[in-house]
mmCIF file of C-alpha atoms and ligand atoms in Angstrom:
data_model
loop_
_atom_site.group_PDB
_atom_site.id
_atom_site.type_symbol
_atom_site.label_atom_id
_atom_site.label_comp_id
_atom_site.label_asym_id
_atom_site.label_seq_id
_atom_site.Cartn_x
_atom_site.Cartn_y
_atom_site.Cartn_z
ATOM 1 C CA UNK A 850 23.600 -17.504 52.081
ATOM 2 C CA UNK A 851 21.773 -15.207 49.717
ATOM 3 C CA UNK A 852 23.571 -13.093 47.120
ATOM 4 C CA UNK A 853 21.845 -10.117 45.500
ATOM 5 C CA UNK A 854 19.812 -9.758 48.696
ATOM 6 C CA UNK A 855 18.797 -6.187 47.820
ATOM 7 C CA UNK A 856 16.935 -7.371 44.701
ATOM 8 C CA UNK A 857 13.366 -8.460 44.120
ATOM 9 C CA UNK A 858 13.856 -12.217 44.659
ATOM 10 C CA UNK A 859 16.778 -11.946 47.102
ATOM 11 C CA UNK A 860 14.959 -9.632 49.495
ATOM 12 C CA UNK A 861 11.770 -11.759 49.495
ATOM 13 C CA UNK A 862 13.785 -14.939 49.976
ATOM 14 C CA UNK A 863 15.743 -13.428 52.866
ATOM 15 C CA UNK A 864 12.547 -12.224 54.559
ATOM 16 C CA UNK A 865 10.723 -15.548 54.187
ATOM 17 C CA UNK A 866 13.710 -17.701 55.220
ATOM 18 C CA UNK A 867 14.220 -15.496 58.283
ATOM 19 C CA UNK A 868 10.496 -15.665 59.118
ATOM 20 C CA UNK A 869 10.786 -19.474 59.026
ATOM 21 C CA UNK A 870 13.592 -19.299 61.591
ATOM 22 C CA UNK A 871 16.363 -20.391 59.214
ATOM 23 C CA UNK A 872 19.976 -19.357 59.704
ATOM 24 C CA UNK A 873 20.231 -16.662 56.999
ATOM 25 C CA UNK A 874 23.157 -14.580 55.793
ATOM 26 C CA UNK A 875 21.758 -12.168 53.202
ATOM 27 C CA UNK A 876 24.350 -10.078 51.358
ATOM 28 C CA UNK A 877 23.652 -7.194 49.001
ATOM 29 C CA UNK A 878 25.810 -6.260 46.001
ATOM 30 C CA UNK A 879 27.892 -3.891 48.145
ATOM 31 C CA UNK A 880 28.517 -6.656 50.708
ATOM 32 C CA UNK A 881 29.356 -9.438 48.223
ATOM 33 C CA UNK A 882 30.204 -8.427 44.666
ATOM 34 C CA UNK A 883 29.937 -11.803 42.950
ATOM 35 C CA UNK A 884 32.256 -10.699 40.125
ATOM 36 C CA UNK A 885 35.166 -10.797 42.604
ATOM 37 C CA UNK A 886 36.567 -14.354 42.522
ATOM 38 C CA UNK A 887 38.604 -13.915 45.723
ATOM 39 C CA UNK A 888 35.540 -12.869 47.712
ATOM 40 C CA UNK A 889 33.656 -16.068 46.838
ATOM 41 C CA UNK A 890 36.540 -18.103 48.264
ATOM 42 C CA UNK A 891 36.490 -16.072 51.500
ATOM 43 C CA UNK A 892 32.744 -16.050 52.027
ATOM 44 C CA UNK A 893 31.662 -19.630 51.228
ATOM 45 C CA UNK A 894 32.181 -22.288 53.907
ATOM 46 C CA UNK A 895 31.581 -25.994 54.260
ATOM 47 C CA UNK A 896 27.914 -26.845 54.778
ATOM 48 C CA UNK A 897 26.603 -23.556 53.376
ATOM 49 C CA UNK A 898 23.802 -23.423 50.841
ATOM 50 C CA UNK A 899 24.334 -20.425 48.557
ATOM 51 C CA UNK A 900 21.283 -19.157 46.684
ATOM 52 C CA UNK A 901 22.515 -16.874 43.934
ATOM 53 C CA UNK A 902 19.890 -14.154 43.468
ATOM 54 C CA UNK A 903 22.442 -11.695 42.044
ATOM 55 C CA UNK A 904 22.165 -10.912 38.344
ATOM 56 C CA UNK A 905 22.429 -8.222 35.702
ATOM 57 C CA UNK A 906 18.697 -8.059 34.935
ATOM 58 C CA UNK A 907 18.457 -5.042 32.622
ATOM 59 C CA UNK A 908 17.474 -7.001 29.498
ATOM 60 C CA UNK A 909 17.743 -4.017 27.127
ATOM 61 C CA UNK A 910 20.809 -2.560 28.855
ATOM 62 C CA UNK A 911 22.706 -5.826 28.378
ATOM 63 C CA UNK A 912 22.689 -5.347 24.595
ATOM 64 C CA UNK A 913 25.119 -2.413 24.955
ATOM 65 C CA UNK A 914 26.823 -3.586 28.177
ATOM 66 C CA UNK A 915 27.803 -7.131 27.242
ATOM 67 C CA UNK A 916 30.973 -7.245 29.335
ATOM 68 C CA UNK A 917 29.149 -6.313 32.534
ATOM 69 C CA UNK A 918 26.239 -8.669 31.791
ATOM 70 C CA UNK A 919 28.695 -11.513 31.207
ATOM 71 C CA UNK A 920 30.666 -10.697 34.361
ATOM 72 C CA UNK A 921 27.582 -10.771 36.607
ATOM 73 C CA UNK A 922 25.484 -13.445 34.876
ATOM 74 C CA UNK A 923 28.179 -15.928 33.810
ATOM 75 C CA UNK A 924 31.576 -15.317 35.473
ATOM 76 C CA UNK A 925 30.177 -14.465 38.932
ATOM 77 C CA UNK A 926 28.021 -17.616 39.176
ATOM 78 C CA UNK A 927 31.021 -19.657 38.023
ATOM 79 C CA UNK A 928 33.179 -18.218 40.862
ATOM 80 C CA UNK A 929 30.456 -19.085 43.392
ATOM 81 C CA UNK A 930 30.117 -22.637 42.040
ATOM 82 C CA UNK A 931 33.901 -23.153 42.126
ATOM 83 C CA UNK A 932 34.057 -21.848 45.704
ATOM 84 C CA UNK A 933 31.169 -24.167 46.704
ATOM 85 C CA UNK A 934 32.921 -27.141 45.075
ATOM 86 C CA UNK A 935 36.149 -26.429 46.980
ATOM 87 C CA UNK A 936 34.434 -25.718 50.313
ATOM 88 C CA UNK A 937 31.897 -28.557 50.182
ATOM 89 C CA UNK A 938 28.902 -26.223 50.005
ATOM 90 C CA UNK A 939 25.714 -26.459 47.929
ATOM 91 C CA UNK A 940 24.409 -23.953 45.406
ATOM 92 C CA UNK A 941 21.024 -22.970 44.006
ATOM 93 C CA UNK A 942 21.281 -20.713 40.962
ATOM 94 C CA UNK A 943 18.423 -18.778 39.339
ATOM 95 C CA UNK A 944 17.992 -18.515 35.582
ATOM 96 C CA UNK A 945 15.409 -17.400 33.083
ATOM 97 C CA UNK A 946 12.853 -18.337 30.409
ATOM 98 C CA UNK A 947 14.800 -15.979 28.089
ATOM 99 C CA UNK A 948 17.235 -18.853 27.371
ATOM 100 C CA UNK A 949 14.514 -19.996 24.901
ATOM 101 C CA UNK A 950 13.647 -18.405 21.554
ATOM 102 C CA UNK A 951 9.941 -19.274 21.281
ATOM 103 C CA UNK A 952 10.400 -20.561 17.724
ATOM 104 C CA UNK A 953 8.639 -23.890 17.172
ATOM 105 C CA UNK A 954 9.211 -23.899 13.414
ATOM 106 C CA UNK A 955 5.548 -23.404 12.612
ATOM 107 C CA UNK A 956 4.357 -26.148 15.003
ATOM 108 C CA UNK A 957 2.085 -25.309 17.948
ATOM 109 C CA UNK A 958 4.076 -23.919 20.896
ATOM 110 C CA UNK A 959 4.236 -25.956 24.083
ATOM 111 C CA UNK A 960 5.475 -24.939 27.555
ATOM 112 C CA UNK A 961 9.213 -25.480 27.755
ATOM 113 C CA UNK A 962 10.724 -28.325 29.769
ATOM 114 C CA UNK A 963 14.263 -28.176 31.214
ATOM 115 C CA UNK A 964 15.299 -30.752 28.588
ATOM 116 C CA UNK A 965 14.165 -28.554 25.658
ATOM 117 C CA UNK A 966 16.786 -26.971 23.438
ATOM 118 C CA UNK A 967 17.913 -23.470 24.410
ATOM 119 C CA UNK A 968 18.527 -20.695 21.889
ATOM 120 C CA UNK A 969 18.633 -17.244 23.519
ATOM 121 C CA UNK A 970 17.685 -14.220 21.423
ATOM 122 C CA UNK A 971 19.349 -11.561 23.601
ATOM 123 C CA UNK A 972 22.660 -10.833 25.320
ATOM 124 C CA UNK A 973 20.852 -11.172 28.663
ATOM 125 C CA UNK A 974 19.570 -14.643 27.700
ATOM 126 C CA UNK A 975 22.957 -15.678 26.313
ATOM 127 C CA UNK A 976 24.829 -14.612 29.445
ATOM 128 C CA UNK A 977 22.261 -16.320 31.693
ATOM 129 C CA UNK A 978 22.657 -19.532 29.669
ATOM 130 C CA UNK A 979 26.445 -19.281 29.986
ATOM 131 C CA UNK A 980 25.961 -18.885 33.746
ATOM 132 C CA UNK A 981 23.831 -22.059 33.946
ATOM 133 C CA UNK A 982 26.439 -24.020 32.026
ATOM 134 C CA UNK A 983 29.362 -22.659 34.054
ATOM 135 C CA UNK A 984 27.630 -23.454 37.369
ATOM 136 C CA UNK A 985 26.767 -27.034 36.410
ATOM 137 C CA UNK A 986 30.265 -27.622 34.977
ATOM 138 C CA UNK A 987 31.961 -26.458 38.188
ATOM 139 C CA UNK A 988 29.417 -28.011 40.580
ATOM 140 C CA UNK A 989 27.366 -30.777 38.910
ATOM 141 C CA UNK A 990 25.189 -31.223 42.014
ATOM 142 C CA UNK A 991 24.085 -27.549 41.903
ATOM 143 C CA UNK A 992 20.452 -26.922 40.992
ATOM 144 C CA UNK A 993 19.579 -24.250 38.421
ATOM 145 C CA UNK A 994 16.035 -22.930 38.866
ATOM 146 C CA UNK A 995 14.629 -21.204 35.793
ATOM 147 C CA UNK A 996 11.767 -18.836 36.422
ATOM 148 C CA UNK A 997 9.892 -16.227 34.375
ATOM 149 C CA UNK A 998 8.210 -12.806 34.443
ATOM 150 C CA UNK A 999 8.737 -12.389 38.205
ATOM 151 C CA UNK A 1000 6.728 -9.735 40.062
ATOM 152 C CA UNK A 1001 5.929 -8.645 43.582
ATOM 153 C CA UNK A 1002 2.947 -6.456 42.746
ATOM 154 C CA UNK A 1003 4.005 -4.097 45.555
ATOM 155 C CA UNK A 1004 5.428 -0.607 45.146
ATOM 156 C CA UNK A 1005 8.547 -1.550 43.196
ATOM 157 C CA UNK A 1006 9.592 -1.501 39.553
ATOM 158 C CA UNK A 1007 8.216 -4.888 38.511
ATOM 159 C CA UNK A 1008 5.621 -5.244 35.750
ATOM 160 C CA UNK A 1009 2.567 -5.824 37.953
ATOM 161 C CA UNK A 1010 3.544 -2.973 40.291
ATOM 162 C CA UNK A 1011 3.916 -0.676 37.261
ATOM 163 C CA UNK A 1012 0.563 -1.775 35.795
ATOM 164 C CA UNK A 1013 -1.160 -1.196 39.153
ATOM 165 C CA UNK A 1014 0.100 2.389 39.020
ATOM 166 C CA UNK A 1015 -1.118 2.803 35.430
ATOM 167 C CA UNK A 1016 -4.498 1.303 36.388
ATOM 168 C CA UNK A 1017 -4.850 3.911 39.143
ATOM 169 C CA UNK A 1018 -4.703 6.682 36.511
ATOM 170 C CA UNK A 1019 -7.091 7.217 33.632
ATOM 171 C CA UNK A 1020 -4.966 7.020 30.508
ATOM 172 C CA UNK A 1021 -5.195 4.342 27.777
ATOM 173 C CA UNK A 1022 -2.113 2.219 27.152
ATOM 174 C CA UNK A 1023 -0.723 -0.057 24.440
ATOM 175 C CA UNK A 1024 0.451 -3.522 25.463
ATOM 176 C CA UNK A 1025 2.028 -6.252 23.368
ATOM 177 C CA UNK A 1026 -0.116 -9.293 22.703
ATOM 178 C CA UNK A 1027 2.578 -11.296 20.896
ATOM 179 C CA UNK A 1028 4.784 -12.167 23.884
ATOM 180 C CA UNK A 1029 3.405 -15.109 25.858
ATOM 181 C CA UNK A 1030 4.915 -16.380 29.081
ATOM 182 C CA UNK A 1031 4.450 -17.516 32.666
ATOM 183 C CA UNK A 1032 3.991 -14.614 35.108
ATOM 184 C CA UNK A 1033 5.397 -15.696 38.470
ATOM 185 C CA UNK A 1034 4.639 -14.252 41.897
ATOM 186 C CA UNK A 1035 7.817 -13.843 43.894
ATOM 187 C CA UNK A 1036 6.187 -15.388 46.983
ATOM 188 C CA UNK A 1037 5.514 -18.638 45.098
ATOM 189 C CA UNK A 1038 9.002 -18.644 43.569
ATOM 190 C CA UNK A 1039 10.555 -18.260 47.025
ATOM 191 C CA UNK A 1040 8.586 -21.306 48.234
ATOM 192 C CA UNK A 1041 10.025 -23.320 45.338
ATOM 193 C CA UNK A 1042 13.563 -22.089 46.041
ATOM 194 C CA UNK A 1043 13.265 -23.201 49.666
ATOM 195 C CA UNK A 1044 12.169 -26.689 48.542
ATOM 196 C CA UNK A 1045 15.365 -26.832 46.506
ATOM 197 C CA UNK A 1046 17.412 -25.476 49.424
ATOM 198 C CA UNK A 1047 15.998 -28.299 51.570
ATOM 199 C CA UNK A 1048 17.391 -30.849 49.112
ATOM 200 C CA UNK A 1049 13.971 -32.098 47.999
ATOM 201 C CA UNK A 1050 14.455 -31.492 44.257
ATOM 202 C CA UNK A 1051 16.749 -33.656 42.117
ATOM 203 C CA UNK A 1052 16.395 -32.801 38.428
ATOM 204 C CA UNK A 1053 18.354 -35.192 36.178
ATOM 205 C CA UNK A 1054 19.610 -32.299 34.025
ATOM 206 C CA UNK A 1055 20.430 -30.155 37.085
ATOM 207 C CA UNK A 1056 17.752 -27.711 35.893
ATOM 208 C CA UNK A 1057 14.240 -27.196 37.283
ATOM 209 C CA UNK A 1058 11.460 -24.887 36.094
ATOM 210 C CA UNK A 1059 9.595 -22.875 38.746
ATOM 211 C CA UNK A 1060 6.906 -20.593 37.325
ATOM 212 C CA UNK A 1061 3.228 -20.135 38.058
ATOM 213 C CA UNK A 1062 1.019 -22.435 35.982
ATOM 214 C CA UNK A 1063 -0.620 -21.525 32.681
ATOM 215 C CA UNK A 1064 0.385 -18.908 30.151
ATOM 216 C CA UNK A 1065 -0.750 -15.460 29.056
ATOM 217 C CA UNK A 1066 0.361 -12.552 26.881
ATOM 218 C CA UNK A 1067 1.533 -9.263 28.392
ATOM 219 C CA UNK A 1068 -1.759 -7.821 27.106
ATOM 220 C CA UNK A 1069 -3.765 -10.532 28.889
ATOM 221 C CA UNK A 1070 -1.724 -10.142 32.064
ATOM 222 C CA UNK A 1071 -2.281 -6.381 32.066
ATOM 223 C CA UNK A 1072 -6.025 -6.879 31.575
ATOM 224 C CA UNK A 1073 -6.028 -9.227 34.573
ATOM 225 C CA UNK A 1074 -4.230 -6.617 36.718
ATOM 226 C CA UNK A 1075 -6.738 -3.947 35.712
ATOM 227 C CA UNK A 1076 -9.684 -6.254 36.417
ATOM 228 C CA UNK A 1077 -8.119 -7.266 39.744
ATOM 229 C CA UNK A 1078 -7.968 -3.653 40.960
ATOM 230 C CA UNK A 1079 -11.365 -2.662 39.540
ATOM 231 C CA UNK A 1080 -10.033 -0.583 36.608
ATOM 232 C CA UNK A 1081 -11.511 -0.695 33.097
ATOM 233 C CA UNK A 1082 -9.534 -3.256 31.026
ATOM 234 C CA UNK A 1083 -10.831 -1.667 27.809
ATOM 235 C CA UNK A 1084 -8.226 1.096 28.399
ATOM 236 C CA UNK A 1085 -5.573 -1.396 27.238
ATOM 237 C CA UNK A 1086 -4.992 -1.706 23.499
ATOM 238 C CA UNK A 1087 -3.302 -4.823 22.073
ATOM 239 C CA UNK A 1088 -0.307 -4.065 19.827
ATOM 240 C CA UNK A 1089 2.471 -6.124 18.255
ATOM 241 C CA UNK A 1090 6.098 -5.942 19.427
ATOM 242 C CA UNK A 1091 6.978 -4.168 16.136
ATOM 243 C CA UNK A 1092 4.904 -1.233 17.406
ATOM 244 C CA UNK A 1093 7.535 -0.304 19.998
ATOM 245 C CA UNK A 1094 10.890 -1.912 19.093
ATOM 246 C CA UNK A 1095 13.308 -2.375 21.979
ATOM 247 C CA UNK A 1096 17.068 -3.044 21.955
ATOM 248 C CA UNK A 1097 16.723 -6.690 23.052
ATOM 249 C CA UNK A 1098 14.527 -9.231 21.274
ATOM 250 C CA UNK A 1099 12.127 -11.148 23.525
ATOM 251 C CA UNK A 1100 10.804 -14.634 22.734
ATOM 252 C CA UNK A 1101 7.273 -14.645 21.321
ATOM 253 C CA UNK A 1102 6.599 -17.629 23.565
ATOM 254 C CA UNK A 1103 8.499 -18.696 26.685
ATOM 255 C CA UNK A 1104 5.994 -20.354 29.048
ATOM 256 C CA UNK A 1105 7.664 -22.878 31.357
ATOM 257 C CA UNK A 1106 6.266 -26.340 32.080
ATOM 258 C CA UNK A 1107 6.289 -27.802 35.606
ATOM 259 C CA UNK A 1108 5.874 -31.437 34.453
ATOM 260 C CA UNK A 1109 9.490 -32.649 34.431
ATOM 261 C CA UNK A 1110 10.317 -30.573 37.526
ATOM 262 C CA UNK A 1111 7.411 -32.137 39.433
ATOM 263 C CA UNK A 1112 8.844 -35.551 38.600
ATOM 264 C CA UNK A 1113 12.110 -34.285 40.111
ATOM 265 C CA UNK A 1114 10.352 -33.446 43.379
ATOM 266 C CA UNK A 1115 9.312 -29.791 42.987
ATOM 267 C CA UNK A 1116 5.738 -28.923 43.982
ATOM 268 C CA UNK A 1117 4.089 -27.258 40.946
ATOM 269 C CA UNK A 1118 3.356 -23.566 41.522
ATOM 270 C CA UNK A 1119 -0.321 -22.496 41.478
ATOM 271 C CA UNK A 1120 -1.937 -21.035 38.315
ATOM 272 C CA UNK A 1121 -0.879 -17.485 37.476
ATOM 273 C CA UNK A 1122 -4.411 -16.104 37.953
ATOM 274 C CA UNK A 1123 -4.523 -17.403 41.540
ATOM 275 C CA UNK A 1124 -1.046 -16.011 42.241
ATOM 276 C CA UNK A 1125 -1.957 -12.589 40.828
ATOM 277 C CA UNK A 1126 -5.070 -12.421 42.992
ATOM 278 C CA UNK A 1127 -2.960 -13.157 46.120
ATOM 279 C CA UNK A 1128 -0.325 -10.596 45.107
ATOM 280 C CA UNK A 1129 -2.936 -7.869 44.531
ATOM 281 C CA UNK A 1130 -4.613 -8.747 47.814
ATOM 282 C CA UNK A 1131 -1.261 -8.507 49.645
ATOM 283 C CA UNK A 1132 -0.524 -5.165 47.945
ATOM 284 C CA UNK A 1133 -3.885 -3.712 48.972
ATOM 285 C CA UNK A 1134 -3.253 -4.372 52.678
ATOM 286 C CA UNK A 1135 -2.106 -1.307 54.614
HETATM 287 N N1 LIG B 284 12.613 -10.395 37.269
HETATM 288 C C1 LIG B 284 12.253 -11.294 36.360
HETATM 289 O O1 LIG B 284 11.241 -11.140 35.664
HETATM 290 C C2 LIG B 284 13.061 -12.542 36.181
HETATM 291 C C3 LIG B 284 12.630 -13.486 35.238
HETATM 292 C C4 LIG B 284 13.376 -14.647 35.065
HETATM 293 C C5 LIG B 284 14.518 -14.862 35.823
HETATM 294 N N2 LIG B 284 14.921 -13.917 36.707
HETATM 295 C C6 LIG B 284 16.143 -14.167 37.469
HETATM 296 O O2 LIG B 284 15.840 -14.094 38.844
HETATM 297 C C7 LIG B 284 17.011 -13.706 39.561
HETATM 298 C C8 LIG B 284 16.683 -12.575 40.521
HETATM 299 O O3 LIG B 284 16.271 -11.452 39.747
HETATM 300 P P1 LIG B 284 15.443 -10.247 40.386
HETATM 301 O O4 LIG B 284 14.145 -10.187 39.699
HETATM 302 O O5 LIG B 284 15.489 -10.317 41.866
HETATM 303 O O6 LIG B 284 16.346 -9.035 39.853
HETATM 304 P P2 LIG B 284 16.780 -7.676 40.587
HETATM 305 O O7 LIG B 284 15.664 -7.163 41.396
HETATM 306 O O8 LIG B 284 17.365 -6.843 39.504
HETATM 307 O O9 LIG B 284 17.924 -8.147 41.583
HETATM 308 C C9 LIG B 284 19.204 -8.470 41.150
HETATM 309 C C10 LIG B 284 20.145 -8.133 42.271
HETATM 310 O O10 LIG B 284 21.473 -8.510 41.867
HETATM 311 C C11 LIG B 284 22.332 -7.534 42.389
HETATM 312 N N3 LIG B 284 23.616 -7.512 41.696
HETATM 313 C C12 LIG B 284 23.908 -6.981 40.486
HETATM 314 N N4 LIG B 284 25.220 -7.126 40.233
HETATM 315 C C13 LIG B 284 25.762 -7.746 41.309
HETATM 316 C C14 LIG B 284 27.066 -8.159 41.646
HETATM 317 N N5 LIG B 284 28.107 -7.964 40.816
HETATM 318 N N6 LIG B 284 27.263 -8.777 42.833
HETATM 319 C C15 LIG B 284 26.236 -8.979 43.685
HETATM 320 N N7 LIG B 284 24.985 -8.598 43.425
HETATM 321 C C16 LIG B 284 24.743 -7.995 42.238
HETATM 322 C C17 LIG B 284 21.595 -6.231 42.248
HETATM 323 O O11 LIG B 284 22.140 -5.286 43.130
HETATM 324 P P3 LIG B 284 22.252 -3.722 42.708
HETATM 325 O O12 LIG B 284 20.853 -3.286 42.462
HETATM 326 O O13 LIG B 284 22.906 -3.116 43.881
HETATM 327 O O14 LIG B 284 23.086 -3.727 41.456
HETATM 328 C C18 LIG B 284 20.185 -6.642 42.636
HETATM 329 O O15 LIG B 284 19.974 -6.494 44.012
HETATM 330 C C19 LIG B 284 18.062 -13.363 38.502
HETATM 331 O O16 LIG B 284 18.896 -14.486 38.313
HETATM 332 C C20 LIG B 284 17.239 -13.147 37.252
HETATM 333 O O17 LIG B 284 17.988 -13.407 36.084
HETATM 334 C C21 LIG B 284 14.219 -12.761 36.917
#
């Protein structure tokens, strides 16, 4: 069962699971509003595996819409976990690198492991962390999969899709070079989620990290998109986050490590450069 099946991850997961011949029930927000506790009880049955792809993902919007962000990112996942616990179903829940603050107290940053301390900087990150904790409290055998900077590269609203459109024009753009993370191709994330669905991943903390390997700034990622589509990367100017303040603070560093998660059984995702090349290739096909 897939919640949030109209979203970026939910729709890719539903398509890939169906392509593999799995028994899929993919429900959009209008078919299963996860903030309705009674619905979770009706929908979840014994033996199901629920992958919760539903979330309030507007990081800036959450700063002024805390109640809604909390309802979707924390209360909703809790209702699903409670329903799974009662029905005897399993649950895979998706979370985010924005549970970390990127502050290493002056020491060199290192990619975050699931066991590292969380300290979200934003309402979005705080509500996602509350969701993780509520899910694992209600259903300790649930698996929380944290991912980061997810994109399809297609025609949607994600970062790589947007940068492809900018690259196709001729204007210069500013891009922050002081936010470093792990860009993750949705196709690779979906592969990781299906490994978890198949019961092959057993993280001791209940939390796994699934992001493409390596790390890069938004500036570096944008340069790679431009280079990948044959546009001039010199059109991109590096700027600091102070240049264009936004309502929600983002961590300066939030790359995710695959080391502990590999020990828990998850196949590490390929390097981000390889994933981007595949995404751009897929997007260029008619
Ligand atoms: N995108 C990223 O860069 C990123 C990074 C790290 C982690 N994640 C996590 O990955 C997961 C999937 O995100 P995504 O990128 O696929 O985001 P998305 O494209 O915004 O999809 C989220 C989906 O959740 C649905 N939804 C919202 N409220 C709902 C509700 N009350 N009940 C049921 N469905 C509801 C939305 O439906 P409507 O559009 O109809 O509201 C939308 O289809 C989330 O847990 C997110 O926190 C994403």
